[in-house]
Structures are given as structure tokens and as C-alpha cells.
XYZ file of C-alpha atoms in Angstrom:
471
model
C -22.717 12.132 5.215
C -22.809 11.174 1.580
C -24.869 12.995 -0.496
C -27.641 10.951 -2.237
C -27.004 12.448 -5.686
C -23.814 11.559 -7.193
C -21.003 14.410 -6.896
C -20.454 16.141 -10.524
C -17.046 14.389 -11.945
C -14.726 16.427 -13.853
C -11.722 15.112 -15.668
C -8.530 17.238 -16.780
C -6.885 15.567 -19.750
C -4.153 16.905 -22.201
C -0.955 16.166 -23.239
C 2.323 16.042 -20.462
C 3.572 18.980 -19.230
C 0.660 21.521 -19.939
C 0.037 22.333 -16.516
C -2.991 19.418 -15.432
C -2.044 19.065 -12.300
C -1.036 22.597 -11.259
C -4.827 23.281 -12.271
C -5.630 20.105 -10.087
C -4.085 21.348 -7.016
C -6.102 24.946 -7.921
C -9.275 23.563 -7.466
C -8.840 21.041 -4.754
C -6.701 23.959 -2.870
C -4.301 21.977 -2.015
C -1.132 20.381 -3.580
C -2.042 17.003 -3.577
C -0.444 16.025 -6.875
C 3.145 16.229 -7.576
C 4.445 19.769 -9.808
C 7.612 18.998 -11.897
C 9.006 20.375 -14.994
C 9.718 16.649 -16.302
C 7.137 15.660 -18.553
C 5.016 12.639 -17.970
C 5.056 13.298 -13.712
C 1.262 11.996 -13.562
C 0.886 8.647 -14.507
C -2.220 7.072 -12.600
C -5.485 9.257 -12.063
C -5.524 11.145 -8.859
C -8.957 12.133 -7.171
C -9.720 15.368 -5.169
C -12.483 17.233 -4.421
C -12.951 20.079 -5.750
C -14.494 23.626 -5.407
C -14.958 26.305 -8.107
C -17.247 28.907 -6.606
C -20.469 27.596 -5.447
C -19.645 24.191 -7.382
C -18.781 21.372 -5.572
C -17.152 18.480 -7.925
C -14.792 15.119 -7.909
C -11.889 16.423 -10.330
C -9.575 13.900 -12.014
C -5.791 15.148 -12.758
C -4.690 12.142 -15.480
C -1.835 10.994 -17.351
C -0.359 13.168 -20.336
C -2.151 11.913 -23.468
C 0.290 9.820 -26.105
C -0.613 8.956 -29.309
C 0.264 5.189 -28.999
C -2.559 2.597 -28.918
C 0.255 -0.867 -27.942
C 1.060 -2.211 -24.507
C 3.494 0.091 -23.827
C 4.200 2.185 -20.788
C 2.783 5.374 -22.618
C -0.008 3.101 -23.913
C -1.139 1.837 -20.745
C -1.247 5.873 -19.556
C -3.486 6.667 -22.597
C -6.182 3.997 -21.480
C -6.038 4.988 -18.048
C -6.805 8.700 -19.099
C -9.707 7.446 -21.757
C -11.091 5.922 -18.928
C -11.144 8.527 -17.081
C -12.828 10.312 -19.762
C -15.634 8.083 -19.789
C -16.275 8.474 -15.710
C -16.449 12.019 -16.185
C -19.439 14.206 -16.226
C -17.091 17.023 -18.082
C -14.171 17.288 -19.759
C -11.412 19.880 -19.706
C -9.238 19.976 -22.311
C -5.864 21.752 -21.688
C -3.088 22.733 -23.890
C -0.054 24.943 -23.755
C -0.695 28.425 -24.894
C 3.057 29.041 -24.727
C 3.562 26.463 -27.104
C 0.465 26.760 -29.239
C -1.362 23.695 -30.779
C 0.692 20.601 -31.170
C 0.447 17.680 -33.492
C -0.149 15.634 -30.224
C -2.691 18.214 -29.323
C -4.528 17.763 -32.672
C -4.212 13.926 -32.212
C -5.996 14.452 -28.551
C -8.496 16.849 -30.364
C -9.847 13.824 -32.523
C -10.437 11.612 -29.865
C -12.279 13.457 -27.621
C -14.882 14.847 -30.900
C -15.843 10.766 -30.671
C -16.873 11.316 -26.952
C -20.465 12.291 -26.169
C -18.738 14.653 -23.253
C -19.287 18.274 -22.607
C -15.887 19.684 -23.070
C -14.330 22.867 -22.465
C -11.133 23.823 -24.132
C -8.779 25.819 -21.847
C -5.704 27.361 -23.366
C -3.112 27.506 -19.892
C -0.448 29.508 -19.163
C -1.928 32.127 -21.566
C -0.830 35.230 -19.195
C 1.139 37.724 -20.905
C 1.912 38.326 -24.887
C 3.573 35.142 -25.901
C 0.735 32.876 -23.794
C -2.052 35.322 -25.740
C -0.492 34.650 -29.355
C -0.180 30.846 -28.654
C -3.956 30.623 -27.374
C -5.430 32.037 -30.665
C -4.563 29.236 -32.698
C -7.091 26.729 -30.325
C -9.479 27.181 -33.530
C -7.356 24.551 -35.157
C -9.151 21.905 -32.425
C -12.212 22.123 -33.875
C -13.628 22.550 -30.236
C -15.176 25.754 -29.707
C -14.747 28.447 -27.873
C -11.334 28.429 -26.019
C -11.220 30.121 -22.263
C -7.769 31.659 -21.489
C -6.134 30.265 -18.080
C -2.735 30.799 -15.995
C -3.695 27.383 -13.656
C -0.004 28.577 -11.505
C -1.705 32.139 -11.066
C -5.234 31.259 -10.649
C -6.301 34.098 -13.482
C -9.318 33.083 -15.281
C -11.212 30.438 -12.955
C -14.243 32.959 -13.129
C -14.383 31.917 -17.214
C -13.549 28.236 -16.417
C -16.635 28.546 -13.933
C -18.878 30.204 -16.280
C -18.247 28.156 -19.204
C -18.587 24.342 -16.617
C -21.807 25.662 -15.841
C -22.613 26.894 -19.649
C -21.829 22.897 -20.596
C -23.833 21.341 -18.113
C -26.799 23.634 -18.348
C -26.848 22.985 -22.412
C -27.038 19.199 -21.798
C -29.872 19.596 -19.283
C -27.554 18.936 -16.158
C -28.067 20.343 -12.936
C -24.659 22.244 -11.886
C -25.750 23.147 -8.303
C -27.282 19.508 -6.507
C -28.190 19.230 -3.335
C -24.653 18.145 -2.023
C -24.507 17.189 1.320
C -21.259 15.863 0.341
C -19.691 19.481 0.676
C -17.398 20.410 2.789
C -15.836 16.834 3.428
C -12.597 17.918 1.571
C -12.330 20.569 4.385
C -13.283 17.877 7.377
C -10.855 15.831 5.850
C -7.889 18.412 6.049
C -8.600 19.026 9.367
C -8.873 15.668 10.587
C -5.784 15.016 13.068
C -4.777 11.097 12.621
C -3.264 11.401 16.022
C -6.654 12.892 17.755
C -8.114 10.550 20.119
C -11.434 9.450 18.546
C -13.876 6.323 18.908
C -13.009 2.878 17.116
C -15.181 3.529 13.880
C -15.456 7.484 13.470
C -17.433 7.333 10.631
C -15.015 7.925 8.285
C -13.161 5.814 5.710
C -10.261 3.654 7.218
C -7.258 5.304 5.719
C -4.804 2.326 4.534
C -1.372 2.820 3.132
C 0.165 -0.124 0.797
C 3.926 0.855 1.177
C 7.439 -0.592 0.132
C 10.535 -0.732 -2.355
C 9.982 -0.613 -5.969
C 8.666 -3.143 -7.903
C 7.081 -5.641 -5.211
C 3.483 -5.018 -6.448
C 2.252 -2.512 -4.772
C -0.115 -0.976 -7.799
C -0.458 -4.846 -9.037
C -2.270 -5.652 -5.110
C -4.693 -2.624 -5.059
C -6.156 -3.360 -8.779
C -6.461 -6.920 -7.535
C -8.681 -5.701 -4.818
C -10.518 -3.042 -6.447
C -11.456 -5.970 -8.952
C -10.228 -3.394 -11.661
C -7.363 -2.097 -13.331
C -7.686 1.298 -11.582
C -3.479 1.880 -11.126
C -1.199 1.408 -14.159
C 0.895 -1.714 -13.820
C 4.162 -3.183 -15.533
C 7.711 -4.588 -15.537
C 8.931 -1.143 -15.169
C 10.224 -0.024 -11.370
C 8.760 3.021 -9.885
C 5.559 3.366 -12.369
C 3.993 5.217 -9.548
C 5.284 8.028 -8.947
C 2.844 10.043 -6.759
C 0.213 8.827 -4.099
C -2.802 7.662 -5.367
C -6.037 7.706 -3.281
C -8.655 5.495 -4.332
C -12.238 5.029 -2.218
C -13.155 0.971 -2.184
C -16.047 -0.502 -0.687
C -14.867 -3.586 1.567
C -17.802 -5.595 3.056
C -20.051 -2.678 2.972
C -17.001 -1.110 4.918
C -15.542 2.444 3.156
C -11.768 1.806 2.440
C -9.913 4.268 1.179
C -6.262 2.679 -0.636
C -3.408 4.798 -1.254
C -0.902 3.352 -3.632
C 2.841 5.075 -3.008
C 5.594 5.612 -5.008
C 8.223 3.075 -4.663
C 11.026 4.167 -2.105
C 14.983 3.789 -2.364
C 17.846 3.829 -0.110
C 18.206 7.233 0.476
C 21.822 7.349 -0.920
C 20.018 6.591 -4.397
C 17.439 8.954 -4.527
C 19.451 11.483 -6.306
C 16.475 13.241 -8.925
C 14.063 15.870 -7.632
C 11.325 14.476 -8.940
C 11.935 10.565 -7.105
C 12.929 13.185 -3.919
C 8.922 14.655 -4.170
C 7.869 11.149 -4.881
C 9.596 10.229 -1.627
C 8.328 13.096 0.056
C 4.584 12.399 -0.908
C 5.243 8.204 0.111
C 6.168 9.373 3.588
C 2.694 11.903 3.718
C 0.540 9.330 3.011
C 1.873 7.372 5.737
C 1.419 9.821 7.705
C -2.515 10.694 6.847
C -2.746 6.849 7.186
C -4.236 4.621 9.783
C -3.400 1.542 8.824
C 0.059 0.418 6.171
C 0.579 -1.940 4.732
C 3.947 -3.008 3.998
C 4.578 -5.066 1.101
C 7.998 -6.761 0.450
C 8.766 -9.501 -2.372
C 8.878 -12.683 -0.821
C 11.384 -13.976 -3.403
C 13.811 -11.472 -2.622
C 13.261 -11.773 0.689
C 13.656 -9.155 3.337
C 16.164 -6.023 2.514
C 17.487 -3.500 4.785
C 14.991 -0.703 2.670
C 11.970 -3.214 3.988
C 13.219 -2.146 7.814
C 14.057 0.907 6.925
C 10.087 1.614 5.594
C 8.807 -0.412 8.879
C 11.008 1.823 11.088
C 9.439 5.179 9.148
C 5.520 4.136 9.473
C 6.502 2.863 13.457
C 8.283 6.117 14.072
C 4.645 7.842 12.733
C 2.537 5.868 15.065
C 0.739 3.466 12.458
C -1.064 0.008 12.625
C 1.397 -1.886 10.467
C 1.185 -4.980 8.320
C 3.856 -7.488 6.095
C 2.440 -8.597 3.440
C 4.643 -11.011 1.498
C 3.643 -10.837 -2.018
C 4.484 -12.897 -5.003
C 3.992 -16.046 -2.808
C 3.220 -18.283 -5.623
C 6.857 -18.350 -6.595
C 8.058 -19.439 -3.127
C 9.507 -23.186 -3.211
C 9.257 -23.866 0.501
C 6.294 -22.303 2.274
C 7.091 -23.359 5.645
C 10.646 -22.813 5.858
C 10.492 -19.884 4.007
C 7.708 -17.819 6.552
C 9.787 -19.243 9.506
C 12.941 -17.463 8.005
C 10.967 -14.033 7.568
C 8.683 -13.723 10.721
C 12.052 -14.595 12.334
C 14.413 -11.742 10.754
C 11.380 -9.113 11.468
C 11.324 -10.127 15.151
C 15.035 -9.567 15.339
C 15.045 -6.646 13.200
C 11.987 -4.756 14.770
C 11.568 -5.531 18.200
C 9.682 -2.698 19.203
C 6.794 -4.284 17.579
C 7.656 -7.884 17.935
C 4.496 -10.203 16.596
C 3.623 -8.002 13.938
C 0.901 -9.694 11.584
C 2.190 -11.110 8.562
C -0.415 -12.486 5.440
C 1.430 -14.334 2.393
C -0.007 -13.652 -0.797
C 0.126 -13.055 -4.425
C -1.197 -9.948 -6.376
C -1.417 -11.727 -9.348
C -3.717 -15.001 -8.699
C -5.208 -13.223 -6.019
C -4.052 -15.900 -3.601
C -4.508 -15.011 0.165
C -5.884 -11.925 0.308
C -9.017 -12.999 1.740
C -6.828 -12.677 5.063
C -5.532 -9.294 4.373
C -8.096 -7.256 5.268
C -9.121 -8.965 8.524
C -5.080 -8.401 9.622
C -6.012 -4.877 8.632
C -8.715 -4.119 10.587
C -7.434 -6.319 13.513
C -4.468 -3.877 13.284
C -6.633 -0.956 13.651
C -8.537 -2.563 16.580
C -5.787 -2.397 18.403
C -4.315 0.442 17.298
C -7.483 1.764 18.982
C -7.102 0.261 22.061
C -7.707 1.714 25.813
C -6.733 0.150 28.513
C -8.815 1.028 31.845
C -6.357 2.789 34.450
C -7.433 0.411 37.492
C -6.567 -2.861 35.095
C -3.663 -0.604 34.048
C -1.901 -0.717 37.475
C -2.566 -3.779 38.349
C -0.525 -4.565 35.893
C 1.989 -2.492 36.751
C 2.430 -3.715 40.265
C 2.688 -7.490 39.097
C 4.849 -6.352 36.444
C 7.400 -4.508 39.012
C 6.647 -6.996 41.677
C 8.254 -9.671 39.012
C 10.790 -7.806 37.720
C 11.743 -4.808 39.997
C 13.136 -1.334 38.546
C 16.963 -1.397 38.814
C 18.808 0.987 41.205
C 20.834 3.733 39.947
C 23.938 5.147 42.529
C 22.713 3.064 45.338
C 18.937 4.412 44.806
C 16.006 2.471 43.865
C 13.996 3.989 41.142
C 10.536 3.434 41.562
C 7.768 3.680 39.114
C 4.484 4.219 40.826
C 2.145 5.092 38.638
C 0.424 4.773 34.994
C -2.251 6.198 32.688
C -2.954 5.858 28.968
C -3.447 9.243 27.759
C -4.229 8.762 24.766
C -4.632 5.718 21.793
C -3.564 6.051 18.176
C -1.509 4.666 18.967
C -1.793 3.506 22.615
C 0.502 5.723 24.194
C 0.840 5.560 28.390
C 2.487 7.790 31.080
C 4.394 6.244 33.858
C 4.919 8.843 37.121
C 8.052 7.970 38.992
C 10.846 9.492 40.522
C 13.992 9.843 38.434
C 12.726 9.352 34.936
C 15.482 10.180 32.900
C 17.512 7.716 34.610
C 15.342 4.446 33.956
C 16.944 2.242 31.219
C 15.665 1.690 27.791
C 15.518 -1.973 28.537
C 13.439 -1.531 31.192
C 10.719 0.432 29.043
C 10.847 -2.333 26.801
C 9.983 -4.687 29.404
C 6.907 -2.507 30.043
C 6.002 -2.258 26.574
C 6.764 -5.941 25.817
C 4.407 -6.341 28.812
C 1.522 -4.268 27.766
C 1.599 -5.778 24.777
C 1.454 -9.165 25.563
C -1.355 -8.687 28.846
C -3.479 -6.257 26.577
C -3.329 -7.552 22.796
C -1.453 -5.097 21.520
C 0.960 -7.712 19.610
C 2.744 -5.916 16.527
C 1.127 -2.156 17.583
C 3.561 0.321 18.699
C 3.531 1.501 21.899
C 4.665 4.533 23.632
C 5.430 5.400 27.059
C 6.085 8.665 28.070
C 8.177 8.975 31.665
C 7.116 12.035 34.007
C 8.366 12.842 37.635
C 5.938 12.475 40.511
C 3.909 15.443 41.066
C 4.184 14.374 44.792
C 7.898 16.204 45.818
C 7.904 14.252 49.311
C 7.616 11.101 46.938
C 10.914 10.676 45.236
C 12.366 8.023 47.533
């Protein structure tokens, strides 16, 4: 249910590597953004929802501040965290009590006294002598009152409460709305992607953009959201963490999740690109729906398969998008050559849908969103067990089960048990002797008869329950 007052919006800004999104995962209770010593980890804003007693608030972990106003990769960061600034109901202003007030902390300082925001000035990792010392030079802000904070030991949230509450209550801001938006952070966790649940549940359709570095992936979300929401550039592997962002589609919720860029595995050799991995592959996982998008111009690469393998191996309704289709020469020849080396190369989920496009001009993706929820159609799919094995008995009447050491095996029965994807059970005797190819000829089958084209499918082989049957 969403609430009819809009959730409170808090932003945590500072410079890189005082400990934002350590405090992010804190009050969302959950580590949702990536934790590195490198500086400069965040890059995009990341949305959770967050709890802090009885209040109930959107918080915003954003890029380290830089004090660079050009088009550069740290100047494109700033913007996206002034932004941020400006969509937030508060403000929390973190710096490094360890390493007391920097010049870049000072330069920060001045730009947020210009912003008509209540602010509250949080001095982190301030536990123990050195962290006390640092935090007593905050009077050099010029922003009040400074609350003391270890965001990696959770000591002094009760202060950080007291003083978001002290903010919003000066400015004549209700801190405690009727939110009947509460909770959904925990319904969320324990939603299981896998459960079987009705077409539409209610909730927003969960859609993954996926693929190697450098196709577009940031570039194709902004160009939906109609906004430049993700920070974009020349630069591979910008993102570096999975964004979430919600996005109304046709009066439809949506929500996107942008992914870091993912390598051969051979060249993932930094801890950092191995968490940004590691967070890629979760969000596939939590999704319903990827989206995988590969540069047309390159052409396929073995990565591309590799990612389509991952997100068929998890189950999900899967998509090509070819992107940068503007700088294709030969359209026709060109999407014969593709939809031909991903029906060789994947033939588990031969037909998948494929939509050309281009991030840039925004050409073609009018069609990407009905592939997407045509995906998760039949991704939902149920098949009714009398239509089922009917089927099944024209299917084995045309192409008969092989025997195995002079014995016939013989599949008898079938049942989807469950959809999400559609997944079936086929009672015979023998199971563990009927070859592969044959359960692709069922699946191949099922997909065909029952438009499941490009879905994976799973069937799971059991032994007659019947022990007189297994002849």
C-alpha cells in the first residue's frame, strides 16, 4: 500500500571514504551498498528504506563530494550528490573524526550553508580517543552542533535520532506521518522470487539491465527514466554497485536496477570489481525480469553467453537488447547474424526476444518494455495438468522414449509444480537413465505448444510412486 503522504527523504553526503555507506547499510539494516576501503566506491545514489526508531524514511547513500565543478568523472559525481541534496527532506553531513576537518570538508561545508536544508553534522568513526580529538574541531564548519557517531558500531544512532527529529520539528515538519508505507522494506526482504504467486502480485516488477562494461547499461535506464538519474561516460565500469531506481511505466510500478559491468572472470582480479561482481549476480537474482544488453557493434562475446547462462541458471525472464543500433551499417543482415549465434549458443532457451535499440536517440525502446512484460507473462505461466498430458502422450506417441539395456523407459506422467519459472515433474520409471536430449525434446516441446518461447524451463524426473509400474 503506498502511503498517501510522501515518505520523509534523507540524504547522506560527505566526502569519499568517511563511512556514508556503512551508515547507509545501518539504517536500512541491511548491506545493500558496497563497503570498501578504496575511496570513491559509491558513485550513483542508492535508495533504501530506512528505520531509525519509530521513524520511517527513504535514505540516500551518494557519491563522495569533489571540489570540481567540469565534466569530469568526479564532476559528474558532485552533481549527482547536489541533486540529491535538493530531493532531500534532511541532510546529514558526515566527516571523518579520525581525520578531523579537511579542506575538502570545508569546501563541502560552503555549499551546503547555500541550501535551505535542515542539516545535521555527524562527526563518524568518533569512538575512542583519537575519533574524540578529531570530532572537536567540527566548529570549523560553521554548522552547529556536531553529534558523535561510529556508523560500523552503531554507537550514537539515539543522538542522530534525536537531533533528525530536533531539525524537522524546528522547520514545522511532521517527523512521525501516518506511513502506511512501513514495513515494505521488511515485505520486501522476505519476498521469495521463486514463491509461486499470481501474475501481477501487487508489487513492482523487478527488472535487471545486465551485461559487459561499457554497452550502456546506465546510458538506457536515464533514457527511460527521462532523467539523468545514473552517472554516465566514456569511462568502463562507472557503476560499480547495483542501483535500484522505482519508475512509473504506463501507470505500471517498475523498479530498474542498473549493475556493475561484469568481466571474464580470469580478469576480475581487485576486491572491490569482485563485490561489484558479487552484487551484479544478487540483483539478478532478486530480479524478475533481465535484461541483457550487449553492443551491437561489437557484436556478441563469449562474456554476453556467459551473463545469459548466469540469469538462465537463476530462473529469470530474459531479454537481448542490442544497443547502440544507430551505428549498425546493415540492419537486416546484421540481426540475422545475432538471433542466429544466440540460438546456437543458448539452446535451452531458443527464441529468446530480442529488441534493437539505441540508448542515446532513444530509438526502439518503445518495444522494450512490451518484450519485458511479455517475458514475465510467461515466465508466469501454468499449464493445466489435463492439457499437460495430452501433450505428453502426442509428444511420446511421436517421438517415443529410447530403450536403455533392452528396456523401454517410459514416461507416464506430468505436473507443473510450480511457475517462476515454469518448472514440471515427469513420473516414470528409470529416471536417471533418460537422456538429456530427450528432456530437451520435452522442453523444446512445451515451449513451442504452450508459449513459453525464450523462458527457461525445468523438468524435474521422479520414479513412479506405483512399484508394480516400472515396466
Amino acid at each position: 500500500m503506498v502511503s498517501e503522504q510522501p515518505r520523509l527523504r534523507i540524504a547522506i553526503v560527505g566526502r569519499p571514504n568517511v563511512g556514508k555507506s556503512t551508515l547507509f547499510n545501518r539504517l536500512v539494516g541491511k548491506k545493500l551498498a558496497l563497503v570498501d576501503d578504496t575511496p570513491g566506491v559509491t558513485r550513483d545514489r542508492r535508495e533504501g528504506e530506512g528505520r531509525l526508531g519509530e521513524l520511517h524514511f527513504t535514505v540516500f547513500d551518494t557519491a563522495g563530494f569533489e571540489d570540481v565543478i567540469d565534466d569530469s568523472m568526479e564532476g559528474r559525481m558532485r552533481r549527482q550528490t547536489e541533486r540529491a541534496v535538493q530531493d532531500a527532506d534532511v541532510v546529514l553531513f558526515l566527516f571523518d573524526a579520525r581525520a578531523g576537518v579537511t579542506p575538502l570538508d570545508l569546501a563541502f561545508a560552503r555549499v551546503l550553508r547555500k541550501i535551505d536544508r535542515p542539516l545535521v553534522l555527524c562527526a563518524n568513526k568518533a569512538e575512542g580517543k583519537e575519533g574524540q580529538i578529531g570530532a572537536a574541531g567540527a566548529w570549523e564548519l560553521g554548522l552547529g552542533d556536531c553529534i558523535h557517531l561510529s556508523a560500523e558500531h552503531g554507537e550514537g544512532m539515539i543522538d542522530l535520532f534525536d537531533s533528525i527529529v530536533e531539525q524537522l520539528e524546528a522547520r514545522g515538519i511532521d517527523p512521525f506521518p501516518d506511513d502506511d508505507g512501513a514495513g515494505e522494506d521488511e515485505a520486501e526482504e522476505a519476498f521469495d522470487p521463486d514463491a509461486d504467486v499470481p501474475e501481477d502480485p501487487g508489487k513492482p516488477l523487478r527488472i535487471a539491465v545486465v551485461g559487459r562494461p561499457n554497452v550502456g547499461k546506465s546510458s538506457l535506464i536515464n533514457r527511460l527514466l527521462g532523467e539523468d538519474r545514473l552517472i554516465t561516460g566514456p569511462e568502463a565500469g562507472l557503476t560499480r554497485d547495483s542501483i535500484s531506481v522505482v519508475w512509473d511505466w504506463q501507470g505500471r510500478e517498475v523498479k530498474l536496477f542498473d549493475t556493475a559491468g561484469l568481466r571474464k572472470k580470469a580478469r576480475v582480479e581487485s576486491k572491490l570489481e569482485k563485490l561489484s561482481a558479487g552484487d551484479t549476480i544478487r540483483a539478478v537474482k532478486f530480479a524478475e525480469v533481465v535484461i541483457l544488453l550487449i553492443d551491437a557493434v561489437q557484436g556478441i562475446d563469449r562474456q554476453d553467453l556467459v551473463i545469459a547462462d548466469r540469469a538462465i541458471y537463476e530462473g529469470r525472464a530474459l531479454i537481448v537488447g542490442f544497443n547502440k543500433w544507430d551505428a549498425v551499417e546493415d540492419h537486416n543482415a546484421a540481426l540475422v547474424a545475432l538471433k542466429e549465434k544466440l540460438d546456437i549458443h543458448l539452446p535451452q532457451v531458443r527464441g529468446l526476444p530480442v529488441v534493437t535499440l539505441s540508448a542515446r536517440t532513444g530509438r526502439g525502446l518503445d518495444k522494450l518494455m512490451p518484450a519485458a512484460l511479455d517475458a514475465y507473462r510467461k515466465w508466469n505461466r501454468r499449464v493445466p495438468t489435463a492439457k499437460l498430458n495430452r501433450w505428453l502422450a502426442t509428444a511420446i506417441e511421436r517421438h517415443p522414449a529410447p530403450a536403455v539395456s533392452g528396456r523401454r523407459l517410459r514416461p507416464r506422467y506430468m505436473t507443473q509444480v510450480k511457475a517462476r519459472p515454469p518448472t514440471f515433474a515427469l513420473f516414470m520409471n528409470r529416471p536417471g537413465e533418460l537422456p538429456e536430449s530427450y528432456v530437451r525434446y520435452l522442453m523444446n516441446g512445451l515451449r513451442e505448444t504452450f508459449d513459453m518461447e525464450g523462458t527457461p524451463v525445468r523438468i524435474n524426473l521422479r520414479k513412479n510412486e506405483n512399484p508394480y509400474t516400472d515396466d
